[in-house]
Coordinates of N, CA, C and O in Angstrom, one line a residue:
X238 N 99.9 81.0 103.0 CA 100.4 82.1 102.2 C 99.5 83.3 102.5 O 98.3 83.2 102.5
X239 N 100.1 84.4 102.8 CA 99.3 85.6 103.1 C 98.8 86.2 101.7 O 99.4 85.8 100.7
X240 N 97.9 87.2 101.8 CA 97.5 87.7 100.6 C 98.5 88.7 99.9 O 98.2 89.1 98.8
X241 N 99.6 89.0 100.5 CA 100.5 89.8 99.8 C 101.6 89.1 99.2 O 102.3 89.6 98.3
X242 N 101.8 87.7 99.5 CA 102.9 87.0 98.9 C 102.9 86.8 97.3 O 104.1 87.1 96.7
X243 N 101.7 86.8 96.6 CA 101.9 86.8 95.1 C 102.4 88.0 94.7 O 103.1 88.0 93.6
X244 N 102.0 89.2 95.2 CA 102.4 90.4 94.7 C 103.9 90.7 94.9 O 104.7 91.1 94.1
X245 N 104.4 90.2 96.1 CA 105.8 90.2 96.4 C 106.6 89.4 95.5 O 107.6 89.8 95.0
X246 N 106.2 88.2 95.3 CA 106.8 87.2 94.3 C 106.9 87.9 92.9 O 108.0 87.8 92.3
X247 N 105.8 88.5 92.4 CA 105.8 89.2 91.1 C 106.8 90.3 91.1 O 107.6 90.4 90.0
X248 N 106.9 91.1 92.1 CA 107.8 92.2 92.1 C 109.3 91.7 92.2 O 110.1 92.2 91.4
X249 N 109.5 90.7 93.0 CA 110.9 90.2 93.1 C 111.3 89.6 91.7 O 112.5 89.8 91.3
X250 N 110.4 88.9 91.0 CA 110.8 88.5 89.7 C 111.1 89.5 88.7 O 112.1 89.5 87.9
X251 N 110.2 90.6 88.8 CA 110.6 91.8 87.9 C 111.9 92.5 88.2 O 112.6 92.8 87.3
X252 N 112.2 92.4 89.5 CA 113.4 93.2 89.9 C 114.6 92.3 89.5 O 115.6 92.9 89.0
X253 N 114.6 91.0 89.7 CA 115.7 90.2 89.3 C 115.9 90.1 87.8 O 117.0 90.0 87.3
X254 N 114.7 89.9 87.0 CA 114.9 89.8 85.6 C 115.2 91.0 84.9 O 115.7 91.0 83.8
X255 N 114.8 92.2 85.4 CA 115.0 93.4 84.7 C 115.8 94.4 85.4 O 116.0 95.7 85.0
X256 N 116.4 94.0 86.6 CA 117.3 94.8 87.3 C 116.7 96.3 87.7 O 117.2 97.3 87.5
X257 N 115.4 96.1 88.1 CA 114.7 97.3 88.4 C 115.1 98.0 89.7 O 115.6 97.2 90.6
X258 N 115.0 99.2 89.8 CA 115.3 100.0 91.0 C 114.2 101.1 91.2 O 113.6 101.5 90.2
X259 N 114.0 101.5 92.4 CA 113.0 102.6 92.5 C 113.1 103.8 91.6 O 112.2 104.4 91.2
X260 N 114.4 104.2 91.4 CA 114.6 105.4 90.6 C 114.2 105.3 89.1 O 114.0 106.4 88.4
X261 N 113.9 104.1 88.7 CA 113.4 104.0 87.3 C 112.0 103.6 87.2 O 111.5 103.4 86.1
X262 N 111.2 103.5 88.3 CA 109.8 103.1 88.3 C 109.0 104.3 88.6 O 109.2 104.9 89.7
X263 N 108.1 104.7 87.7 CA 107.3 105.9 87.9 C 106.0 105.5 88.6 O 105.5 106.4 89.3
X264 N 105.5 104.3 88.4 CA 104.2 103.8 89.0 C 104.1 102.4 89.1 O 104.7 101.6 88.2
X265 N 103.5 101.8 90.1 CA 103.3 100.5 90.4 C 101.9 100.2 90.6 O 101.2 101.0 91.4
X266 N 101.3 99.3 89.8 CA 99.9 99.0 90.0 C 99.8 97.5 90.3 O 100.4 96.7 89.6
X267 N 99.2 97.2 91.4 CA 98.9 95.9 91.8 C 97.5 95.5 91.7 O 96.6 96.2 92.1
X268 N 97.3 94.3 91.0 CA 95.8 93.9 90.8 C 95.5 92.7 91.7 O 96.3 91.7 91.5
X269 N 94.5 92.7 92.3 CA 94.3 91.7 93.4 C 92.8 91.2 93.4 O 92.0 92.0 93.0
X270 N 92.6 89.9 93.8 CA 91.2 89.4 93.9 C 90.4 90.5 94.8 O 90.9 90.8 95.9
X271 N 89.1 90.7 94.4 CA 88.4 91.7 95.3 C 88.3 91.3 96.8 O 88.3 92.3 97.6
X272 N 88.1 90.0 97.1 CA 88.1 89.6 98.5 C 89.4 89.9 99.2 O 89.5 90.1 100.4
X273 N 90.5 89.8 98.5 CA 91.8 89.9 99.1 C 92.2 91.4 99.2 O 92.8 91.8 100.2
X274 N 91.7 92.2 98.3 CA 92.1 93.6 98.4 C 91.4 94.2 99.7 O 92.1 95.2 100.2
X275 N 90.4 93.8 100.0 CA 89.8 94.4 101.2 C 90.7 94.3 102.5 O 90.6 95.1 103.4
X276 N 91.5 93.3 102.5 CA 92.5 93.0 103.6 C 93.8 93.7 103.3 O 94.5 93.9 104.3
X277 N 94.1 93.9 102.1 CA 95.5 94.3 101.9 C 95.7 95.7 101.3 O 96.8 96.2 101.0
X278 N 94.6 96.4 101.0 CA 94.7 97.8 100.5 C 95.0 98.7 101.7 O 94.0 99.3 102.3
X279 N 96.2 98.9 102.1 CA 96.7 99.7 103.2 C 97.8 100.6 102.7 O 99.0 100.3 102.9
X280 N 97.4 101.7 101.9 CA 98.5 102.5 101.2 C 99.3 103.3 102.2 O 100.4 103.8 101.9
X281 N 98.9 103.5 103.4 CA 99.6 104.3 104.5 C 99.8 103.6 105.8 O 99.3 104.0 106.7
X282 N 100.6 102.5 105.7 CA 100.7 101.8 107.0 C 101.5 102.6 108.0 O 102.5 103.2 107.8
X283 N 101.0 102.6 109.3 CA 101.5 103.3 110.4 C 102.1 102.4 111.5 O 102.7 103.0 112.4
X284 N 101.9 101.1 111.4 CA 102.5 100.2 112.3 C 102.9 98.9 111.6 O 102.5 98.7 110.5
X285 N 103.6 98.1 112.4 CA 104.2 96.8 111.9 C 103.1 95.9 111.4 O 103.2 95.4 110.3
X286 N 102.0 95.7 112.1 CA 101.0 94.8 111.7 C 100.3 95.4 110.4 O 100.1 94.5 109.5
X287 N 100.1 96.7 110.4 CA 99.5 97.2 109.1 C 100.4 97.0 108.0 O 100.0 96.7 106.9
X288 N 101.7 97.1 108.2 CA 102.6 97.0 107.0 C 102.7 95.6 106.5 O 102.8 95.3 105.3
X289 N 102.6 94.6 107.4 CA 102.6 93.2 107.1 C 101.4 92.8 106.1 O 101.5 91.9 105.3
X290 N 100.3 93.6 106.2 CA 99.2 93.3 105.4 C 98.9 94.3 104.3 O 98.0 94.2 103.6
X291 N 99.9 95.2 104.2 CA 99.8 96.2 103.1 C 100.5 95.7 101.8 O 101.7 95.6 101.8
X292 N 99.7 95.5 100.8 CA 100.3 95.1 99.5 C 101.1 96.2 98.9 O 102.2 96.0 98.4
X293 N 100.8 97.4 99.2 CA 101.6 98.5 98.7 C 102.9 98.5 99.4 O 104.0 98.7 98.8
X294 N 103.0 98.4 100.7 CA 104.2 98.4 101.5 C 105.2 97.2 101.1 O 106.3 97.4 100.9
X295 N 104.6 96.1 101.0 CA 105.3 94.8 100.6 C 106.0 94.9 99.3 O 107.1 94.5 99.1
X296 N 105.2 95.4 98.3 CA 105.6 95.5 97.0 C 106.7 96.6 96.9 O 107.9 96.4 96.3
X297 N 106.6 97.7 97.7 CA 107.5 98.7 97.6 C 109.0 98.2 98.3 O 110.0 98.5 97.7
X298 N 108.8 97.5 99.3 CA 110.1 96.9 99.9 C 110.8 96.0 99.0 O 111.9 95.9 98.9
X299 N 109.9 95.1 98.3 CA 110.5 94.1 97.4 C 111.3 94.8 96.3 O 112.4 94.4 95.9
X300 N 110.7 96.0 95.8 CA 111.4 96.8 94.8 C 112.7 97.5 95.3 O 113.7 97.5 94.7
X301 N 112.6 98.0 96.5 CA 113.7 98.7 97.1 C 114.9 97.8 97.4 O 116.1 98.3 97.3
X302 N 114.6 96.6 97.8 CA 115.7 95.8 98.4 C 115.9 94.4 97.7 O 116.8 93.7 98.0
X303 N 115.0 94.1 96.8 CA 115.1 92.8 96.1 C 114.9 91.6 97.2 O 115.1 90.5 96.8
X304 N 114.2 92.0 98.3 CA 113.8 91.0 99.3 C 112.9 91.7 100.3 O 112.9 93.0 100.3
X305 N 112.1 91.0 101.1 CA 111.3 91.5 102.1 C 111.7 90.7 103.3 O 111.6 89.5 103.3
X306 N 112.2 91.5 104.3 CA 112.8 90.7 105.6 C 112.1 91.2 106.8 O 111.3 92.2 106.7
X307 N 112.2 90.5 107.8 CA 111.6 90.8 109.1 C 112.0 92.2 109.6 O 111.1 93.0 110.1
X308 N 113.1 92.8 109.3 CA 113.6 94.0 109.7 C 112.7 95.1 109.0 O 112.6 96.2 109.6
X309 N 112.2 94.8 107.8 CA 111.4 95.9 107.1 C 110.1 96.1 107.9 O 109.4 97.1 107.6
X310 N 109.7 95.2 108.9 CA 108.4 95.5 109.6 C 108.7 96.0 111.0 O 107.7 96.1 111.7
X311 N 109.8 96.5 111.3 CA 110.0 97.2 112.6 C 109.4 98.6 112.4 O 109.5 99.2 111.3
X312 N 108.8 99.0 113.5 CA 108.1 100.4 113.5 C 109.1 101.5 112.9 O 108.6 102.3 112.2
X313 N 110.4 101.4 113.2 CA 111.3 102.4 112.8 C 111.5 102.4 111.3 O 111.8 103.5 110.8
X314 N 111.2 101.2 110.7 CA 111.4 101.2 109.2 C 110.2 101.9 108.3 O 110.4 102.2 107.2
X315 N 109.1 102.0 109.0 CA 107.9 102.6 108.4 C 107.9 103.9 107.8 O 107.2 104.2 106.9
X316 N 108.7 104.8 108.4 CA 108.6 106.1 108.0 C 109.8 106.7 107.3 O 110.1 107.9 107.2
X317 N 110.6 105.8 106.8 CA 111.8 106.2 106.0 C 111.4 107.0 104.8 O 110.4 106.6 104.1
X318 N 112.0 108.1 104.6 CA 111.6 109.0 103.5 C 111.6 108.4 102.1 O 110.7 108.6 101.4
X319 N 112.7 107.6 101.7 CA 112.7 107.0 100.6 C 111.5 105.9 100.3 O 111.0 105.8 99.2
X320 N 111.2 105.2 101.5 CA 110.0 104.3 101.4 C 108.7 105.1 101.2 O 107.9 104.8 100.4
X321 N 108.5 106.2 101.9 CA 107.3 106.9 101.8 C 107.1 107.6 100.3 O 106.1 107.6 99.8
X322 N 108.2 107.9 99.8 CA 108.2 108.4 98.4 C 107.8 107.3 97.5 O 107.0 107.6 96.5
X323 N 108.2 106.1 97.7 CA 107.9 105.1 96.7 C 106.5 104.6 97.0 O 105.7 104.3 96.0
X324 N 106.1 104.5 98.2 CA 104.6 104.2 98.5 C 103.7 105.1 97.8 O 102.6 104.6 97.4
X325 N 104.0 106.3 97.6 CA 103.2 107.3 96.9 C 102.9 106.8 95.5 O 102.0 107.3 94.8
X326 N 103.7 106.0 94.9 CA 103.7 105.6 93.5 C 103.0 104.2 93.4 O 102.9 103.7 92.3
X327 N 102.6 103.6 94.5 CA 102.0 102.2 94.4 C 100.5 102.3 94.7 O 100.1 102.9 95.6
X328 N 99.8 101.8 93.7 CA 98.3 101.7 93.9 C 97.9 100.2 93.8 O 98.5 99.4 93.2
X329 N 96.8 100.0 94.4 CA 96.1 98.5 94.4 C 94.8 98.7 93.8 O 94.0 99.6 94.2
X330 N 94.4 97.7 93.0 CA 93.1 97.7 92.5 C 92.5 96.3 92.5 O 93.2 95.3 92.6
X331 N 91.2 96.2 92.3 CA 90.7 94.8 92.2 C 90.8 94.4 90.7 O 90.7 95.1 89.8
X332 N 91.0 93.1 90.6 CA 91.1 92.5 89.2 C 89.7 92.1 88.8 O 88.9 91.3 89.5
X333 N 89.3 92.6 87.7 CA 87.8 92.5 87.3 C 87.4 91.1 87.0 O 86.2 90.8 87.1
X334 N 88.3 90.2 86.5 CA 87.8 88.9 86.1 C 88.2 87.7 87.1 O 87.9 86.7 86.9
X335 N 88.7 88.1 88.3 CA 88.9 87.1 89.3 C 87.7 86.8 90.2 O 86.9 87.6 90.4

Protein backbone atom coordinates (compact mmCIF):
# COMPACT_ATOMS: atom_id res chain seq x y z
CA UNK A 1 0.00 0.00 0.00
CA UNK A 2 1.32 3.41 -0.86
CA UNK A 3 1.13 6.28 1.53
CA UNK A 4 -1.77 7.90 -0.33
CA UNK A 5 -4.14 4.92 -0.23
CA UNK A 6 -5.67 5.55 3.22
CA UNK A 7 -6.53 9.13 2.24
CA UNK A 8 -8.00 7.96 -1.08
CA UNK A 9 -10.08 5.33 0.71
CA UNK A 10 -11.37 7.89 3.20
CA UNK A 11 -12.37 10.32 0.46
CA UNK A 12 -14.06 7.60 -1.58
CA UNK A 13 -16.07 6.59 1.47
CA UNK A 14 -17.12 10.20 2.08
CA UNK A 15 -18.07 10.65 -1.58
CA UNK A 16 -20.16 7.49 -1.67
CA UNK A 17 -21.87 7.91 1.68
CA UNK A 18 -22.58 11.64 1.34
CA UNK A 19 -22.74 12.09 -2.42
CA UNK A 20 -20.06 14.74 -2.26
CA UNK A 21 -18.93 16.67 -5.28
CA UNK A 22 -16.26 19.36 -5.66
CA UNK A 23 -18.83 22.16 -5.95
CA UNK A 24 -20.03 21.64 -2.35
CA UNK A 25 -16.59 21.26 -0.73
CA UNK A 26 -14.87 24.43 0.45
CA UNK A 27 -11.78 22.81 1.97
CA UNK A 28 -10.17 19.41 2.39
CA UNK A 29 -7.67 18.68 5.12
CA UNK A 30 -5.68 15.46 5.13
CA UNK A 31 -3.93 14.32 8.32
CA UNK A 32 -1.00 11.98 7.85
CA UNK A 33 1.72 10.30 9.90
CA UNK A 34 4.74 12.67 10.04
CA UNK A 35 7.06 10.18 8.31
CA UNK A 36 4.55 9.66 5.51
CA UNK A 37 3.78 13.33 4.95
CA UNK A 38 7.40 13.96 4.02
CA UNK A 39 6.81 11.75 0.96
CA UNK A 40 3.25 12.72 0.08
CA UNK A 41 3.04 16.48 0.65
CA UNK A 42 3.14 17.50 -3.01
CA UNK A 43 0.49 20.20 -3.38
CA UNK A 44 1.53 21.18 -6.92
CA UNK A 45 2.37 18.03 -8.87
CA UNK A 46 3.88 18.74 -12.29
CA UNK A 47 4.49 15.21 -13.54
CA UNK A 48 2.89 11.78 -13.38
CA UNK A 49 5.28 10.41 -10.76
CA UNK A 50 4.80 13.49 -8.61
CA UNK A 51 1.01 13.07 -8.83
CA UNK A 52 1.17 9.40 -7.80
CA UNK A 53 2.79 10.40 -4.52
CA UNK A 54 0.76 13.57 -3.94
CA UNK A 55 -1.87 13.06 -1.27
CA UNK A 56 -3.47 16.32 -2.38
CA UNK A 57 -3.75 15.18 -6.00
CA UNK A 58 -5.05 11.71 -5.14
CA UNK A 59 -7.68 13.05 -2.75
CA UNK A 60 -8.79 15.65 -5.29
CA UNK A 61 -9.18 13.01 -8.00
CA UNK A 62 -11.14 10.75 -5.65
CA UNK A 63 -13.54 13.61 -4.92
CA UNK A 64 -13.85 14.65 -8.57
CA UNK A 65 -14.50 11.19 -9.99
CA UNK A 66 -15.42 8.82 -7.17
CA UNK A 67 -12.41 6.78 -8.28
CA UNK A 68 -8.71 7.14 -8.98
CA UNK A 69 -7.65 5.54 -12.25
CA UNK A 70 -4.48 5.13 -14.30
CA UNK A 71 -5.72 7.80 -16.73
CA UNK A 72 -5.63 10.37 -13.93
CA UNK A 73 -1.84 10.09 -13.87
CA UNK A 74 -1.24 10.93 -17.52
CA UNK A 75 0.77 14.13 -17.86
CA UNK A 76 -2.10 15.67 -19.83
CA UNK A 77 -4.46 15.22 -16.86
CA UNK A 78 -2.35 17.21 -14.42
CA UNK A 79 -3.15 20.70 -15.66
CA UNK A 80 -6.92 20.49 -16.05
CA UNK A 81 -8.37 23.78 -14.75
CA UNK A 82 -11.05 22.11 -12.61
CA UNK A 83 -8.40 19.90 -11.01
CA UNK A 84 -6.11 22.86 -10.31
CA UNK A 85 -8.98 24.76 -8.69
CA UNK A 86 -9.73 21.82 -6.41
CA UNK A 87 -6.05 21.26 -5.56
CA UNK A 88 -5.94 24.80 -4.18
CA UNK A 89 -8.50 23.71 -1.56
CA UNK A 90 -6.58 20.63 -0.36
CA UNK A 91 -4.03 20.84 2.45
CA UNK A 92 -2.02 18.13 4.17
CA UNK A 93 -0.85 18.18 7.78
CA UNK A 94 0.94 15.90 10.18
CA UNK A 95 -1.23 14.09 12.70
CA UNK A 96 0.00 15.08 16.16
CA UNK A 97 -0.61 11.78 17.95
CA UNK A 98 0.60 9.25 15.37
